[in-house]
PDB file of C-alpha atoms and ligand atoms in Angstrom:
ATOM      1  CA  UNK A   1     -28.449 -11.421   1.680  1.00 60.00           C
ATOM      2  CA  UNK A   2     -26.949 -14.029   3.955  1.00 80.00           C
ATOM      3  CA  UNK A   3     -23.249 -14.017   4.589  1.00 94.00           C
ATOM      4  CA  UNK A   4     -22.071 -17.185   6.374  1.00 95.00           C
ATOM      5  CA  UNK A   5     -19.675 -16.388   9.195  1.00 97.00           C
ATOM      6  CA  UNK A   6     -16.028 -17.127   8.596  1.00 98.00           C
ATOM      7  CA  UNK A   7     -13.649 -17.623  11.518  1.00 98.00           C
ATOM      8  CA  UNK A   8     -10.021 -17.748  10.437  1.00 98.00           C
ATOM      9  CA  UNK A   9      -7.010 -18.581  12.598  1.00 98.00           C
ATOM     10  CA  UNK A  10      -3.858 -16.737  11.593  1.00 98.00           C
ATOM     11  CA  UNK A  11      -1.155 -18.639  13.424  1.00 98.00           C
ATOM     12  CA  UNK A  12       1.505 -16.128  12.322  1.00 98.00           C
ATOM     13  CA  UNK A  13       5.040 -17.468  12.960  1.00 98.00           C
ATOM     14  CA  UNK A  14       4.044 -19.961  15.642  1.00 98.00           C
ATOM     15  CA  UNK A  15       3.864 -23.719  15.971  1.00 98.00           C
ATOM     16  CA  UNK A  16       5.791 -26.979  15.897  1.00 98.00           C
ATOM     17  CA  UNK A  17       4.846 -30.212  14.164  1.00 98.00           C
ATOM     18  CA  UNK A  18       3.925 -31.809  17.465  1.00 97.00           C
ATOM     19  CA  UNK A  19       2.145 -28.780  18.884  1.00 98.00           C
ATOM     20  CA  UNK A  20       0.148 -28.259  15.692  1.00 98.00           C
ATOM     21  CA  UNK A  21      -1.111 -31.845  15.778  1.00 97.00           C
ATOM     22  CA  UNK A  22      -2.372 -31.347  19.307  1.00 98.00           C
ATOM     23  CA  UNK A  23      -3.942 -27.982  18.503  1.00 98.00           C
ATOM     24  CA  UNK A  24      -5.698 -29.312  15.408  1.00 98.00           C
ATOM     25  CA  UNK A  25      -6.984 -32.378  17.243  1.00 97.00           C
ATOM     26  CA  UNK A  26      -8.412 -30.061  19.879  1.00 97.00           C
ATOM     27  CA  UNK A  27     -10.093 -27.885  17.275  1.00 97.00           C
ATOM     28  CA  UNK A  28     -11.479 -30.727  15.172  1.00 97.00           C
ATOM     29  CA  UNK A  29     -13.265 -32.450  18.040  1.00 96.00           C
ATOM     30  CA  UNK A  30     -15.255 -29.282  18.729  1.00 95.00           C
ATOM     31  CA  UNK A  31     -16.233 -28.386  15.192  1.00 94.00           C
ATOM     32  CA  UNK A  32     -19.534 -30.191  15.239  1.00 92.00           C
ATOM     33  CA  UNK A  33     -20.746 -27.533  17.694  1.00 93.00           C
ATOM     34  CA  UNK A  34     -20.523 -24.872  14.985  1.00 95.00           C
ATOM     35  CA  UNK A  35     -21.806 -26.579  11.831  1.00 95.00           C
ATOM     36  CA  UNK A  36     -22.803 -23.394  10.015  1.00 96.00           C
ATOM     37  CA  UNK A  37     -19.577 -21.449  10.498  1.00 97.00           C
ATOM     38  CA  UNK A  38     -16.821 -21.648   7.923  1.00 97.00           C
ATOM     39  CA  UNK A  39     -13.570 -22.457   9.726  1.00 98.00           C
ATOM     40  CA  UNK A  40     -10.175 -21.644   8.257  1.00 98.00           C
ATOM     41  CA  UNK A  41      -6.694 -22.384   9.552  1.00 98.00           C
ATOM     42  CA  UNK A  42      -3.657 -20.465   8.238  1.00 98.00           C
ATOM     43  CA  UNK A  43      -0.431 -22.046   9.551  1.00 98.00           C
ATOM     44  CA  UNK A  44       3.109 -21.006   8.572  1.00 98.00           C
ATOM     45  CA  UNK A  45       3.907 -22.148   5.021  1.00 98.00           C
ATOM     46  CA  UNK A  46       6.177 -24.996   6.120  1.00 98.00           C
ATOM     47  CA  UNK A  47       3.266 -26.548   8.013  1.00 98.00           C
ATOM     48  CA  UNK A  48       0.689 -26.252   5.229  1.00 98.00           C
ATOM     49  CA  UNK A  49       1.136 -29.809   4.039  1.00 98.00           C
ATOM     50  CA  UNK A  50       0.953 -31.449   7.469  1.00 98.00           C
ATOM     51  CA  UNK A  51      -1.928 -29.191   8.521  1.00 98.00           C
ATOM     52  CA  UNK A  52      -3.762 -29.999   5.292  1.00 98.00           C
ATOM     53  CA  UNK A  53      -3.344 -33.706   6.066  1.00 98.00           C
ATOM     54  CA  UNK A  54      -4.779 -33.212   9.565  1.00 97.00           C
ATOM     55  CA  UNK A  55      -7.748 -31.274   8.191  1.00 97.00           C
ATOM     56  CA  UNK A  56      -8.612 -33.891   5.578  1.00 94.00           C
ATOM     57  CA  UNK A  57     -12.057 -35.352   6.139  1.00 90.00           C
ATOM     58  CA  UNK A  58     -12.944 -32.353   8.310  1.00 95.00           C
ATOM     59  CA  UNK A  59     -14.965 -29.272   7.374  1.00 94.00           C
ATOM     60  CA  UNK A  60     -12.154 -26.897   8.207  1.00 97.00           C
ATOM     61  CA  UNK A  61     -10.270 -25.405   5.278  1.00 98.00           C
ATOM     62  CA  UNK A  62      -6.664 -24.444   4.755  1.00 98.00           C
ATOM     63  CA  UNK A  63      -5.185 -21.038   4.000  1.00 98.00           C
ATOM     64  CA  UNK A  64      -1.767 -19.431   3.702  1.00 98.00           C
ATOM     65  CA  UNK A  65      -0.468 -16.276   5.331  1.00 98.00           C
ATOM     66  CA  UNK A  66       1.366 -14.815   2.353  1.00 98.00           C
ATOM     67  CA  UNK A  67       2.283 -15.357  -1.304  1.00 98.00           C
ATOM     68  CA  UNK A  68       4.577 -13.884  -3.921  1.00 98.00           C
ATOM     69  CA  UNK A  69       3.219 -11.113  -6.122  1.00 98.00           C
ATOM     70  CA  UNK A  70       5.133 -12.300  -9.216  1.00 97.00           C
ATOM     71  CA  UNK A  71       3.099 -13.672 -12.121  1.00 93.00           C
ATOM     72  CA  UNK A  72       5.324 -16.660 -12.822  1.00 95.00           C
ATOM     73  CA  UNK A  73       7.451 -18.976 -10.688  1.00 96.00           C
ATOM     74  CA  UNK A  74      11.185 -18.503 -11.181  1.00 97.00           C
ATOM     75  CA  UNK A  75      14.247 -16.943  -9.583  1.00 98.00           C
ATOM     76  CA  UNK A  76      12.685 -15.386  -6.474  1.00 98.00           C
ATOM     77  CA  UNK A  77      14.606 -16.896  -3.571  1.00 98.00           C
ATOM     78  CA  UNK A  78      12.526 -17.552  -0.511  1.00 97.00           C
ATOM     79  CA  UNK A  79       9.210 -16.732  -2.167  1.00 98.00           C
ATOM     80  CA  UNK A  80       6.148 -18.952  -2.636  1.00 98.00           C
ATOM     81  CA  UNK A  81       3.925 -18.837  -5.720  1.00 98.00           C
ATOM     82  CA  UNK A  82       0.158 -19.083  -5.473  1.00 98.00           C
ATOM     83  CA  UNK A  83       0.121 -22.249  -7.582  1.00 98.00           C
ATOM     84  CA  UNK A  84       2.253 -23.935  -4.941  1.00 98.00           C
ATOM     85  CA  UNK A  85      -0.209 -22.957  -2.232  1.00 98.00           C
ATOM     86  CA  UNK A  86      -3.066 -24.199  -4.349  1.00 98.00           C
ATOM     87  CA  UNK A  87      -1.290 -27.496  -4.927  1.00 98.00           C
ATOM     88  CA  UNK A  88      -1.027 -27.987  -1.159  1.00 98.00           C
ATOM     89  CA  UNK A  89      -4.784 -27.540  -0.823  1.00 98.00           C
ATOM     90  CA  UNK A  90      -5.049 -23.884   0.198  1.00 98.00           C
ATOM     91  CA  UNK A  91      -8.322 -22.154  -0.516  1.00 98.00           C
ATOM     92  CA  UNK A  92      -7.506 -18.774   0.969  1.00 98.00           C
ATOM     93  CA  UNK A  93      -4.461 -16.568   1.406  1.00 98.00           C
ATOM     94  CA  UNK A  94      -4.042 -13.522   3.627  1.00 98.00           C
ATOM     95  CA  UNK A  95      -2.753 -10.418   1.851  1.00 98.00           C
ATOM     96  CA  UNK A  96      -1.958  -6.962   3.207  1.00 98.00           C
ATOM     97  CA  UNK A  97      -1.658  -7.944   6.851  1.00 98.00           C
ATOM     98  CA  UNK A  98      -0.341  -4.962   8.798  1.00 97.00           C
ATOM     99  CA  UNK A  99       2.678  -6.979   9.977  1.00 97.00           C
ATOM    100  CA  UNK A 100       3.647  -7.488   6.331  1.00 98.00           C
ATOM    101  CA  UNK A 101       3.001  -3.841   5.558  1.00 97.00           C
ATOM    102  CA  UNK A 102       4.965  -2.414   8.486  1.00 95.00           C
ATOM    103  CA  UNK A 103       7.703  -5.008   9.137  1.00 96.00           C
ATOM    104  CA  UNK A 104       8.318  -6.121   5.550  1.00 97.00           C
ATOM    105  CA  UNK A 105       7.632  -2.919   3.656  1.00 97.00           C
ATOM    106  CA  UNK A 106       4.664  -4.089   1.630  1.00 98.00           C
ATOM    107  CA  UNK A 107       3.123  -1.067  -0.039  1.00 98.00           C
ATOM    108  CA  UNK A 108      -0.482  -0.701  -1.190  1.00 98.00           C
ATOM    109  CA  UNK A 109       0.794  -1.475  -4.671  1.00 98.00           C
ATOM    110  CA  UNK A 110       2.507  -4.745  -3.661  1.00 98.00           C
ATOM    111  CA  UNK A 111      -0.557  -5.772  -1.677  1.00 98.00           C
ATOM    112  CA  UNK A 112      -2.748  -5.169  -4.733  1.00 98.00           C
ATOM    113  CA  UNK A 113      -0.397  -7.280  -6.850  1.00 98.00           C
ATOM    114  CA  UNK A 114      -0.524 -10.074  -4.265  1.00 98.00           C
ATOM    115  CA  UNK A 115      -4.310  -9.867  -4.291  1.00 98.00           C
ATOM    116  CA  UNK A 116      -4.301 -10.251  -8.069  1.00 98.00           C
ATOM    117  CA  UNK A 117      -1.734 -13.071  -7.970  1.00 98.00           C
ATOM    118  CA  UNK A 118      -3.905 -14.970  -5.489  1.00 98.00           C
ATOM    119  CA  UNK A 119      -6.994 -14.736  -7.661  1.00 98.00           C
ATOM    120  CA  UNK A 120      -5.137 -15.758 -10.804  1.00 98.00           C
ATOM    121  CA  UNK A 121      -4.195 -18.977  -8.997  1.00 98.00           C
ATOM    122  CA  UNK A 122      -7.752 -19.608  -7.823  1.00 98.00           C
ATOM    123  CA  UNK A 123      -7.089 -18.619  -4.218  1.00 98.00           C
ATOM    124  CA  UNK A 124      -9.479 -16.344  -2.341  1.00 98.00           C
ATOM    125  CA  UNK A 125      -7.579 -13.405  -0.891  1.00 98.00           C
ATOM    126  CA  UNK A 126      -8.358 -12.276   2.639  1.00 98.00           C
ATOM    127  CA  UNK A 127      -7.479  -8.658   2.100  1.00 98.00           C
ATOM    128  CA  UNK A 128      -6.507  -6.835   5.310  1.00 98.00           C
ATOM    129  CA  UNK A 129      -6.854  -3.118   5.836  1.00 98.00           C
ATOM    130  CA  UNK A 130      -6.533  -1.018   8.974  1.00 98.00           C
ATOM    131  CA  UNK A 131      -5.279   2.208  10.456  1.00 97.00           C
ATOM    132  CA  UNK A 132      -2.589   2.877  13.061  1.00 95.00           C
ATOM    133  CA  UNK A 133      -3.399   4.491  16.395  1.00 94.00           C
ATOM    134  CA  UNK A 134      -1.882   7.755  15.232  1.00 94.00           C
ATOM    135  CA  UNK A 135      -4.014   7.735  12.094  1.00 96.00           C
ATOM    136  CA  UNK A 136      -7.129   7.055  14.163  1.00 95.00           C
ATOM    137  CA  UNK A 137      -6.330   9.864  16.562  1.00 93.00           C
ATOM    138  CA  UNK A 138      -5.844  12.194  13.616  1.00 95.00           C
ATOM    139  CA  UNK A 139      -9.285  11.176  12.272  1.00 96.00           C
ATOM    140  CA  UNK A 140      -7.731   9.561   9.228  1.00 97.00           C
ATOM    141  CA  UNK A 141      -9.281   6.106   9.644  1.00 97.00           C
ATOM    142  CA  UNK A 142     -11.609   6.409   6.675  1.00 98.00           C
ATOM    143  CA  UNK A 143      -9.057   7.995   4.383  1.00 98.00           C
ATOM    144  CA  UNK A 144      -6.550   5.205   5.177  1.00 98.00           C
ATOM    145  CA  UNK A 145      -9.129   2.450   4.636  1.00 98.00           C
ATOM    146  CA  UNK A 146     -10.282   4.127   1.439  1.00 98.00           C
ATOM    147  CA  UNK A 147      -6.716   4.380   0.157  1.00 98.00           C
ATOM    148  CA  UNK A 148      -5.866   0.744   0.961  1.00 98.00           C
ATOM    149  CA  UNK A 149      -9.080  -0.526  -0.614  1.00 98.00           C
ATOM    150  CA  UNK A 150      -8.659   1.834  -3.560  1.00 98.00           C
ATOM    151  CA  UNK A 151      -5.303   0.305  -4.517  1.00 98.00           C
ATOM    152  CA  UNK A 152      -6.918  -3.104  -5.051  1.00 98.00           C
ATOM    153  CA  UNK A 153      -9.934  -1.639  -6.833  1.00 98.00           C
ATOM    154  CA  UNK A 154      -7.643   0.252  -9.180  1.00 98.00           C
ATOM    155  CA  UNK A 155      -5.576  -2.794 -10.140  1.00 98.00           C
ATOM    156  CA  UNK A 156      -8.211  -5.531 -10.023  1.00 98.00           C
ATOM    157  CA  UNK A 157     -11.566  -3.774 -10.427  1.00 98.00           C
ATOM    158  CA  UNK A 158     -14.725  -3.984  -8.367  1.00 98.00           C
ATOM    159  CA  UNK A 159     -15.667  -7.456  -9.640  1.00 98.00           C
ATOM    160  CA  UNK A 160     -12.581  -8.926  -8.007  1.00 98.00           C
ATOM    161  CA  UNK A 161     -14.285  -8.378  -4.643  1.00 98.00           C
ATOM    162  CA  UNK A 162     -16.902 -10.980  -5.566  1.00 98.00           C
ATOM    163  CA  UNK A 163     -14.145 -13.566  -4.973  1.00 98.00           C
ATOM    164  CA  UNK A 164     -12.500 -12.069  -1.905  1.00 98.00           C
ATOM    165  CA  UNK A 165     -12.898 -11.502   1.810  1.00 98.00           C
ATOM    166  CA  UNK A 166     -12.084  -8.192   3.475  1.00 98.00           C
ATOM    167  CA  UNK A 167     -10.601  -7.990   6.965  1.00 98.00           C
ATOM    168  CA  UNK A 168     -10.611  -4.827   9.050  1.00 98.00           C
ATOM    169  CA  UNK A 169      -7.658  -5.058  11.401  1.00 97.00           C
ATOM    170  CA  UNK A 170      -6.934  -1.827  13.252  1.00 97.00           C
ATOM    171  CA  UNK A 171      -3.176  -1.912  13.848  1.00 95.00           C
ATOM    172  CA  UNK A 172      -3.577  -0.647  17.430  1.00 94.00           C
ATOM    173  CA  UNK A 173      -5.733  -3.672  18.298  1.00 93.00           C
ATOM    174  CA  UNK A 174      -3.426  -6.391  16.940  1.00 90.00           C
ATOM    175  CA  UNK A 175      -1.713  -8.388  19.656  1.00 87.00           C
ATOM    176  CA  UNK A 176      -2.277  -5.579  22.154  1.00 89.00           C
ATOM    177  CA  UNK A 177      -5.258  -6.935  24.049  1.00 85.00           C
ATOM    178  CA  UNK A 178      -6.968  -3.686  23.103  1.00 88.00           C
ATOM    179  CA  UNK A 179      -9.976  -4.616  20.988  1.00 89.00           C
ATOM    180  CA  UNK A 180     -11.973  -2.152  18.929  1.00 90.00           C
ATOM    181  CA  UNK A 181     -15.356  -1.646  20.538  1.00 96.00           C
ATOM    182  CA  UNK A 182     -18.204  -3.293  18.648  1.00 97.00           C
ATOM    183  CA  UNK A 183     -19.316   0.205  17.622  1.00 97.00           C
ATOM    184  CA  UNK A 184     -15.872   1.137  16.306  1.00 97.00           C
ATOM    185  CA  UNK A 185     -15.684  -2.104  14.355  1.00 97.00           C
ATOM    186  CA  UNK A 186     -19.187  -1.660  12.957  1.00 98.00           C
ATOM    187  CA  UNK A 187     -18.431   1.892  11.855  1.00 98.00           C
ATOM    188  CA  UNK A 188     -15.313   0.845   9.947  1.00 98.00           C
ATOM    189  CA  UNK A 189     -16.995  -2.210   8.436  1.00 98.00           C
ATOM    190  CA  UNK A 190     -20.007  -0.169   7.327  1.00 98.00           C
ATOM    191  CA  UNK A 191     -17.665   2.368   5.767  1.00 98.00           C
ATOM    192  CA  UNK A 192     -15.837  -0.348   3.829  1.00 98.00           C
ATOM    193  CA  UNK A 193     -19.077  -1.921   2.642  1.00 98.00           C
ATOM    194  CA  UNK A 194     -20.404   1.476   1.581  1.00 98.00           C
ATOM    195  CA  UNK A 195     -17.255   2.093  -0.459  1.00 98.00           C
ATOM    196  CA  UNK A 196     -17.904  -1.138  -2.301  1.00 98.00           C
ATOM    197  CA  UNK A 197     -21.666  -0.505  -2.556  1.00 98.00           C
ATOM    198  CA  UNK A 198     -21.026   2.831  -4.238  1.00 98.00           C
ATOM    199  CA  UNK A 199     -19.546   0.819  -7.118  1.00 97.00           C
ATOM    200  CA  UNK A 200     -21.632  -2.378  -6.962  1.00 98.00           C
ATOM    201  CA  UNK A 201     -24.415  -2.904  -4.446  1.00 98.00           C
ATOM    202  CA  UNK A 202     -24.741  -6.669  -5.021  1.00 97.00           C
ATOM    203  CA  UNK A 203     -21.071  -7.339  -4.511  1.00 98.00           C
ATOM    204  CA  UNK A 204     -21.135  -5.215  -1.362  1.00 98.00           C
ATOM    205  CA  UNK A 205     -24.109  -7.101   0.042  1.00 97.00           C
ATOM    206  CA  UNK A 206     -22.396 -10.465  -0.425  1.00 97.00           C
ATOM    207  CA  UNK A 207     -18.904  -9.388   0.691  1.00 98.00           C
ATOM    208  CA  UNK A 208     -17.735 -10.820   3.995  1.00 98.00           C
ATOM    209  CA  UNK A 209     -15.878  -8.332   6.173  1.00 98.00           C
ATOM    210  CA  UNK A 210     -13.999  -9.942   9.078  1.00 98.00           C
ATOM    211  CA  UNK A 211     -12.791  -8.148  12.170  1.00 97.00           C
ATOM    212  CA  UNK A 212      -9.300  -8.849  13.496  1.00 97.00           C
ATOM    213  CA  UNK A 213      -7.471  -7.496  16.532  1.00 96.00           C
ATOM    214  CA  UNK A 214      -7.464  -9.144  19.967  1.00 94.00           C
ATOM    215  CA  UNK A 215     -10.623 -11.166  19.352  1.00 97.00           C
ATOM    216  CA  UNK A 216     -11.171 -13.564  22.260  1.00 96.00           C
ATOM    217  CA  UNK A 217     -13.903 -15.919  23.359  1.00 96.00           C
ATOM    218  CA  UNK A 218     -15.193 -13.213  25.708  1.00 96.00           C
ATOM    219  CA  UNK A 219     -15.560 -10.377  23.220  1.00 97.00           C
ATOM    220  CA  UNK A 220     -16.437 -12.312  20.057  1.00 98.00           C
ATOM    221  CA  UNK A 221     -20.221 -12.324  20.566  1.00 97.00           C
ATOM    222  CA  UNK A 222     -20.450  -8.554  20.884  1.00 97.00           C
ATOM    223  CA  UNK A 223     -18.331  -8.055  17.778  1.00 97.00           C
ATOM    224  CA  UNK A 224     -20.116 -10.696  15.714  1.00 97.00           C
ATOM    225  CA  UNK A 225     -23.517  -9.279  16.646  1.00 97.00           C
ATOM    226  CA  UNK A 226     -22.759  -6.143  14.624  1.00 97.00           C
ATOM    227  CA  UNK A 227     -24.595  -6.122  11.297  1.00 96.00           C
ATOM    228  CA  UNK A 228     -21.500  -5.665   9.145  1.00 97.00           C
ATOM    229  CA  UNK A 229     -19.134  -7.983  11.045  1.00 98.00           C
ATOM    230  CA  UNK A 230     -19.136 -11.348   9.269  1.00 98.00           C
ATOM    231  CA  UNK A 231     -16.568 -13.225  11.311  1.00 98.00           C
ATOM    232  CA  UNK A 232     -13.059 -12.842  12.636  1.00 98.00           C
ATOM    233  CA  UNK A 233      -9.408 -13.103  11.751  1.00 98.00           C
ATOM    234  CA  UNK A 234      -7.917 -14.454  14.935  1.00 98.00           C
ATOM    235  CA  UNK A 235      -4.265 -14.278  15.953  1.00 98.00           C
ATOM    236  CA  UNK A 236      -3.233 -15.227  19.498  1.00 97.00           C
ATOM    237  CA  UNK A 237      -6.531 -16.852  20.428  1.00 98.00           C
ATOM    238  CA  UNK A 238      -6.319 -19.210  17.435  1.00 98.00           C
ATOM    239  CA  UNK A 239      -3.368 -20.954  19.084  1.00 98.00           C
ATOM    240  CA  UNK A 240      -5.545 -22.349  21.892  1.00 98.00           C
ATOM    241  CA  UNK A 241      -8.166 -24.879  20.861  1.00 98.00           C
ATOM    242  CA  UNK A 242     -10.693 -23.931  23.538  1.00 97.00           C
ATOM    243  CA  UNK A 243     -10.409 -20.194  22.815  1.00 98.00           C
ATOM    244  CA  UNK A 244     -10.653 -20.700  19.081  1.00 98.00           C
ATOM    245  CA  UNK A 245     -13.656 -23.002  19.456  1.00 98.00           C
ATOM    246  CA  UNK A 246     -15.252 -20.500  21.819  1.00 98.00           C
ATOM    247  CA  UNK A 247     -14.955 -17.855  19.097  1.00 98.00           C
ATOM    248  CA  UNK A 248     -16.384 -20.235  16.480  1.00 98.00           C
ATOM    249  CA  UNK A 249     -19.218 -20.988  18.909  1.00 97.00           C
ATOM    250  CA  UNK A 250     -19.944 -17.262  19.272  1.00 97.00           C
ATOM    251  CA  UNK A 251     -20.318 -17.048  15.482  1.00 97.00           C
ATOM    252  CA  UNK A 252     -22.602 -20.096  15.453  1.00 97.00           C
ATOM    253  CA  UNK A 253     -24.784 -18.556  18.178  1.00 96.00           C
ATOM    254  CA  UNK A 254     -25.218 -15.418  16.065  1.00 93.00           C
ATOM    255  CA  UNK A 255     -26.347 -17.477  13.115  1.00 83.00           C
ATOM    256  CA  UNK A 256     -29.029 -19.054  15.255  1.00 68.00           C
ATOM    257  CA  UNK A 257     -30.071 -15.612  16.421  1.00 69.00           C
ATOM    258  CA  UNK A 258     -30.608 -14.340  12.869  1.00 61.00           C
TER     259      UNK A 258
HETATM  260  P1  13P B 301      -4.434 -10.931  17.583  1.00 82.96           P
HETATM  261  O1  13P B 301      -5.741 -11.672  17.578  1.00 82.96           O
HETATM  262  O2  13P B 301      -3.330 -11.678  18.241  1.00 82.96           O
HETATM  263  O3  13P B 301      -4.597  -9.524  18.077  1.00 82.96           O
HETATM  264  O4  13P B 301      -3.989 -10.807  16.040  1.00 82.96           O
HETATM  265  C1  13P B 301      -4.904 -10.361  15.112  1.00 82.96           C
HETATM  266  C2  13P B 301      -4.349 -10.561  13.763  1.00 82.96           C
HETATM  267  O5  13P B 301      -3.392  -9.918  13.376  1.00 82.96           O
HETATM  268  C3  13P B 301      -4.967 -11.589  12.906  1.00 82.96           C
HETATM  269  O6  13P B 301      -4.478 -11.527  11.605  1.00 82.96           O
END
């Protein structure tokens, strides 16, 4: 079962119109060096339209960082419906990022509803799970991952994962410069895939599981060489064209090695 690598830049709340144009120009000129890697850019919502315009005629695709869990558009001040993201050309949307869970109080239940809302609108959710440092030290990593994954399985069913991407993002590795070792990442990814395989082996075999948390050009190869790591969700390093392209190049090199 081949799973094409996906490298996704999560810009978080960063960027300016002018800076984004420069960053995207820098990324686009290097994309021909990684023809087999799927490249995704997730800017802040206000920059989706301009970013989409810059990506037109390129292979890179557009994604959003968040969406509203409500079924229908309406009186939800400040929120953005999945249809709106779709209209702007988004293919993917991140749900369950730990910053949304911890800073904005998104529960497993809300995350599952966002996952469902994304799929209803034809968007592919990039569903983030991950444990805190305290949970890891208390040997709760697998129970936390199982609980977070379980909430989506309960609401949306196993078949929903045929149209989704999983992202393992240990909270202690996000923005800290402290990356999970390739072995730690592999262990968590294999656990997640096994959870899915226990319900549907074919869906598990095709499911892409990205790693996120301080991925850089220098550590990407070791992470991507793990059998269950199918790409990366990149924060800080996605804001520098050369770093981001270096990470995409590391994914391309793995594909050649297969
Ligand atoms: P960093 O790459 O900055 O650690 O962020 C990871 C992340 O949260 C991607 O969604």
